[in-house]
């Protein structure tokens, strides 16, 4: 990404929220690349993210619910779930209330590989912790959580804004 002049962007007059979300996007890309390098062999960031979702929020979930949560197509989620199922990290069972649908849940192997993945991050996080003021980072977490919650609750906002622009 921006790898020149000590990664300092030129002085732009972009709106604050644009700059904020742009920085989050760049951080996400850099963190994702670093994480991919230390994940257990064969486990991708999207697969880890699904396992982490189950550990954080519990299950079971339908593939459609997971696709919605991750804001990806059902086909993309189906591919990720197939790989996780083939590896024994999730289990898919017919929904007893709707025979056309499946319920997905994490297995103990899935929980175990998620813990291995988190553990594989520890040396990287330990090194990074020497480069940052962790108390300053901790103060950012509530703001980031509030932004995540607002964005999650406003998933249709971009479509609504786009529709209003077309009407003008």
mmCIF file of C-alpha atoms in Angstrom:
data_model
loop_
_atom_site.group_PDB
_atom_site.id
_atom_site.type_symbol
_atom_site.label_atom_id
_atom_site.label_comp_id
_atom_site.label_asym_id
_atom_site.label_seq_id
_atom_site.Cartn_x
_atom_site.Cartn_y
_atom_site.Cartn_z
ATOM 1 C CA UNK A 1 0.000 0.000 0.000
ATOM 2 C CA UNK A 2 1.371 3.449 0.937
ATOM 3 C CA UNK A 3 4.994 2.455 1.477
ATOM 4 C CA UNK A 4 6.824 5.691 0.714
ATOM 5 C CA UNK A 5 7.653 8.777 2.817
ATOM 6 C CA UNK A 6 7.250 6.803 6.067
ATOM 7 C CA UNK A 7 3.720 5.872 5.027
ATOM 8 C CA UNK A 8 2.524 9.439 5.510
ATOM 9 C CA UNK A 9 -0.245 10.345 3.073
ATOM 10 C CA UNK A 10 -0.262 13.688 1.404
ATOM 11 C CA UNK A 11 -2.302 16.341 3.165
ATOM 12 C CA UNK A 12 -5.807 15.963 1.824
ATOM 13 C CA UNK A 13 -8.976 17.769 2.760
ATOM 14 C CA UNK A 14 -11.023 14.576 2.824
ATOM 15 C CA UNK A 15 -13.944 14.392 5.267
ATOM 16 C CA UNK A 16 -13.046 13.032 8.682
ATOM 17 C CA UNK A 17 -15.225 9.933 8.370
ATOM 18 C CA UNK A 18 -13.745 9.123 4.962
ATOM 19 C CA UNK A 19 -10.220 9.374 6.405
ATOM 20 C CA UNK A 20 -11.264 7.275 9.421
ATOM 21 C CA UNK A 21 -12.745 4.473 7.299
ATOM 22 C CA UNK A 22 -9.865 4.677 4.824
ATOM 23 C CA UNK A 23 -7.371 4.137 7.651
ATOM 24 C CA UNK A 24 -9.423 1.195 8.967
ATOM 25 C CA UNK A 25 -9.378 -0.322 5.462
ATOM 26 C CA UNK A 26 -5.611 0.014 5.185
ATOM 27 C CA UNK A 27 -5.113 -1.404 8.686
ATOM 28 C CA UNK A 28 -7.412 -4.306 7.784
ATOM 29 C CA UNK A 29 -5.426 -5.098 4.636
ATOM 30 C CA UNK A 30 -2.071 -4.975 6.433
ATOM 31 C CA UNK A 31 -3.326 -6.979 9.425
ATOM 32 C CA UNK A 32 -5.006 -9.576 7.186
ATOM 33 C CA UNK A 33 -1.786 -10.121 5.244
ATOM 34 C CA UNK A 34 0.240 -10.477 8.448
ATOM 35 C CA UNK A 35 -2.352 -12.863 9.911
ATOM 36 C CA UNK A 36 -2.422 -15.018 6.771
ATOM 37 C CA UNK A 37 1.319 -15.566 7.140
ATOM 38 C CA UNK A 38 0.990 -17.119 10.596
ATOM 39 C CA UNK A 39 -2.310 -19.020 10.294
ATOM 40 C CA UNK A 40 -2.106 -22.808 10.489
ATOM 41 C CA UNK A 41 -1.445 -24.346 7.079
ATOM 42 C CA UNK A 42 -4.606 -24.692 5.016
ATOM 43 C CA UNK A 43 -6.699 -22.266 7.100
ATOM 44 C CA UNK A 44 -7.666 -19.009 5.388
ATOM 45 C CA UNK A 45 -8.710 -15.746 7.008
ATOM 46 C CA UNK A 46 -12.344 -16.176 5.840
ATOM 47 C CA UNK A 47 -12.427 -19.694 7.306
ATOM 48 C CA UNK A 48 -10.910 -18.479 10.573
ATOM 49 C CA UNK A 49 -13.440 -15.632 10.627
ATOM 50 C CA UNK A 50 -16.357 -18.072 10.431
ATOM 51 C CA UNK A 51 -14.904 -20.189 13.238
ATOM 52 C CA UNK A 52 -14.272 -17.065 15.294
ATOM 53 C CA UNK A 53 -17.865 -15.947 14.654
ATOM 54 C CA UNK A 54 -19.163 -19.195 16.161
ATOM 55 C CA UNK A 55 -16.881 -18.905 19.179
ATOM 56 C CA UNK A 56 -17.868 -15.270 19.772
ATOM 57 C CA UNK A 57 -21.612 -15.537 19.151
ATOM 58 C CA UNK A 58 -22.468 -19.210 19.372
ATOM 59 C CA UNK A 59 -24.522 -21.218 16.961
ATOM 60 C CA UNK A 60 -26.082 -22.846 15.150
ATOM 61 C CA UNK A 61 -26.618 -20.604 12.129
ATOM 62 C CA UNK A 62 -27.967 -21.153 8.640
ATOM 63 C CA UNK A 63 -25.692 -20.545 5.650
ATOM 64 C CA UNK A 64 -27.931 -17.591 4.730
ATOM 65 C CA UNK A 65 -27.495 -16.072 8.193
ATOM 66 C CA UNK A 66 -23.722 -16.489 7.934
ATOM 67 C CA UNK A 67 -23.645 -14.964 4.448
ATOM 68 C CA UNK A 68 -25.617 -12.011 5.765
ATOM 69 C CA UNK A 69 -23.363 -11.629 8.802
ATOM 70 C CA UNK A 70 -20.256 -11.555 6.620
ATOM 71 C CA UNK A 71 -21.972 -9.631 3.816
ATOM 72 C CA UNK A 72 -20.893 -12.112 1.174
ATOM 73 C CA UNK A 73 -22.920 -14.023 -1.375
ATOM 74 C CA UNK A 74 -24.471 -17.336 -0.406
ATOM 75 C CA UNK A 75 -22.222 -19.031 -2.985
ATOM 76 C CA UNK A 76 -19.114 -17.566 -1.367
ATOM 77 C CA UNK A 77 -20.272 -18.655 2.082
ATOM 78 C CA UNK A 78 -21.210 -22.116 0.784
ATOM 79 C CA UNK A 79 -17.660 -22.541 -0.556
ATOM 80 C CA UNK A 80 -16.129 -21.482 2.778
ATOM 81 C CA UNK A 81 -18.475 -23.775 4.709
ATOM 82 C CA UNK A 82 -17.706 -26.722 2.429
ATOM 83 C CA UNK A 83 -13.993 -26.375 3.123
ATOM 84 C CA UNK A 84 -14.602 -26.095 6.853
ATOM 85 C CA UNK A 85 -16.911 -29.122 6.743
ATOM 86 C CA UNK A 86 -14.366 -31.159 4.744
ATOM 87 C CA UNK A 87 -11.771 -30.347 7.409
ATOM 88 C CA UNK A 88 -14.160 -31.399 10.192
ATOM 89 C CA UNK A 89 -14.286 -27.889 11.713
ATOM 90 C CA UNK A 90 -18.046 -27.489 11.366
ATOM 91 C CA UNK A 91 -21.035 -29.770 11.187
ATOM 92 C CA UNK A 92 -24.026 -29.221 8.918
ATOM 93 C CA UNK A 93 -27.360 -30.748 9.877
ATOM 94 C CA UNK A 94 -30.827 -30.455 8.371
ATOM 95 C CA UNK A 95 -32.941 -27.845 10.113
ATOM 96 C CA UNK A 96 -35.675 -29.787 11.938
ATOM 97 C CA UNK A 97 -38.069 -26.851 11.397
ATOM 98 C CA UNK A 98 -37.287 -26.447 7.680
ATOM 99 C CA UNK A 99 -36.103 -29.536 5.813
ATOM 100 C CA UNK A 100 -34.823 -27.386 2.935
ATOM 101 C CA UNK A 101 -32.375 -25.544 5.164
ATOM 102 C CA UNK A 102 -29.253 -26.554 7.056
ATOM 103 C CA UNK A 103 -27.989 -25.473 10.433
ATOM 104 C CA UNK A 104 -24.248 -25.061 10.777
ATOM 105 C CA UNK A 105 -22.313 -25.265 14.025
ATOM 106 C CA UNK A 106 -18.680 -25.451 15.054
ATOM 107 C CA UNK A 107 -17.155 -28.753 16.152
ATOM 108 C CA UNK A 108 -14.601 -29.249 18.895
ATOM 109 C CA UNK A 109 -11.966 -29.586 16.148
ATOM 110 C CA UNK A 110 -13.100 -26.201 14.852
ATOM 111 C CA UNK A 111 -12.748 -24.672 18.302
ATOM 112 C CA UNK A 112 -9.330 -26.266 18.660
ATOM 113 C CA UNK A 113 -8.009 -24.959 15.315
ATOM 114 C CA UNK A 114 -9.369 -21.509 16.134
ATOM 115 C CA UNK A 115 -7.376 -21.588 19.390
ATOM 116 C CA UNK A 116 -4.282 -22.752 17.486
ATOM 117 C CA UNK A 117 -4.797 -19.866 15.050
ATOM 118 C CA UNK A 118 -5.132 -17.336 17.868
ATOM 119 C CA UNK A 119 -2.033 -18.842 19.483
ATOM 120 C CA UNK A 120 -0.124 -18.509 16.228
ATOM 121 C CA UNK A 121 -0.769 -14.779 16.401
ATOM 122 C CA UNK A 122 0.736 -14.381 19.865
ATOM 123 C CA UNK A 123 4.392 -13.924 18.805
ATOM 124 C CA UNK A 124 3.344 -11.315 16.251
ATOM 125 C CA UNK A 125 1.119 -9.522 18.759
ATOM 126 C CA UNK A 126 3.872 -9.652 21.390
ATOM 127 C CA UNK A 127 6.299 -8.004 18.973
ATOM 128 C CA UNK A 128 3.740 -5.406 17.968
ATOM 129 C CA UNK A 129 2.897 -4.645 21.590
ATOM 130 C CA UNK A 130 6.409 -3.282 22.028
ATOM 131 C CA UNK A 131 5.776 -0.776 19.235
ATOM 132 C CA UNK A 132 2.447 0.653 20.419
ATOM 133 C CA UNK A 133 1.035 2.341 23.482
ATOM 134 C CA UNK A 134 -1.427 -0.387 24.460
ATOM 135 C CA UNK A 135 -3.319 1.879 26.855
ATOM 136 C CA UNK A 136 -3.947 4.313 23.968
ATOM 137 C CA UNK A 137 -5.136 1.446 21.776
ATOM 138 C CA UNK A 138 -7.434 0.208 24.555
ATOM 139 C CA UNK A 139 -9.141 3.610 24.631
ATOM 140 C CA UNK A 140 -9.999 3.198 20.925
ATOM 141 C CA UNK A 141 -11.803 -0.124 21.360
ATOM 142 C CA UNK A 142 -15.122 1.281 22.659
ATOM 143 C CA UNK A 143 -15.256 3.743 19.752
ATOM 144 C CA UNK A 144 -14.534 1.005 17.220
ATOM 145 C CA UNK A 145 -17.179 -1.210 18.820
ATOM 146 C CA UNK A 146 -19.723 1.628 18.667
ATOM 147 C CA UNK A 147 -18.892 2.215 14.984
ATOM 148 C CA UNK A 148 -19.248 -1.536 14.274
ATOM 149 C CA UNK A 149 -22.620 -1.668 16.028
ATOM 150 C CA UNK A 150 -23.906 1.392 14.174
ATOM 151 C CA UNK A 151 -22.741 0.047 10.810
ATOM 152 C CA UNK A 152 -24.249 -3.354 11.577
ATOM 153 C CA UNK A 153 -27.555 -1.706 12.484
ATOM 154 C CA UNK A 154 -27.429 0.483 9.354
ATOM 155 C CA UNK A 155 -26.618 -2.107 6.703
ATOM 156 C CA UNK A 156 -29.182 -0.697 4.303
ATOM 157 C CA UNK A 157 -28.039 2.920 4.702
ATOM 158 C CA UNK A 158 -25.787 2.954 1.615
ATOM 159 C CA UNK A 159 -28.625 1.598 -0.528
ATOM 160 C CA UNK A 160 -31.025 4.181 0.881
ATOM 161 C CA UNK A 161 -28.579 7.026 0.220
ATOM 162 C CA UNK A 162 -27.945 5.750 -3.318
ATOM 163 C CA UNK A 163 -31.697 5.562 -3.970
ATOM 164 C CA UNK A 164 -32.179 9.159 -2.747
ATOM 165 C CA UNK A 165 -29.351 10.327 -5.014
ATOM 166 C CA UNK A 166 -31.017 8.685 -8.023
ATOM 167 C CA UNK A 167 -34.299 10.398 -7.171
ATOM 168 C CA UNK A 168 -32.687 13.843 -7.142
#
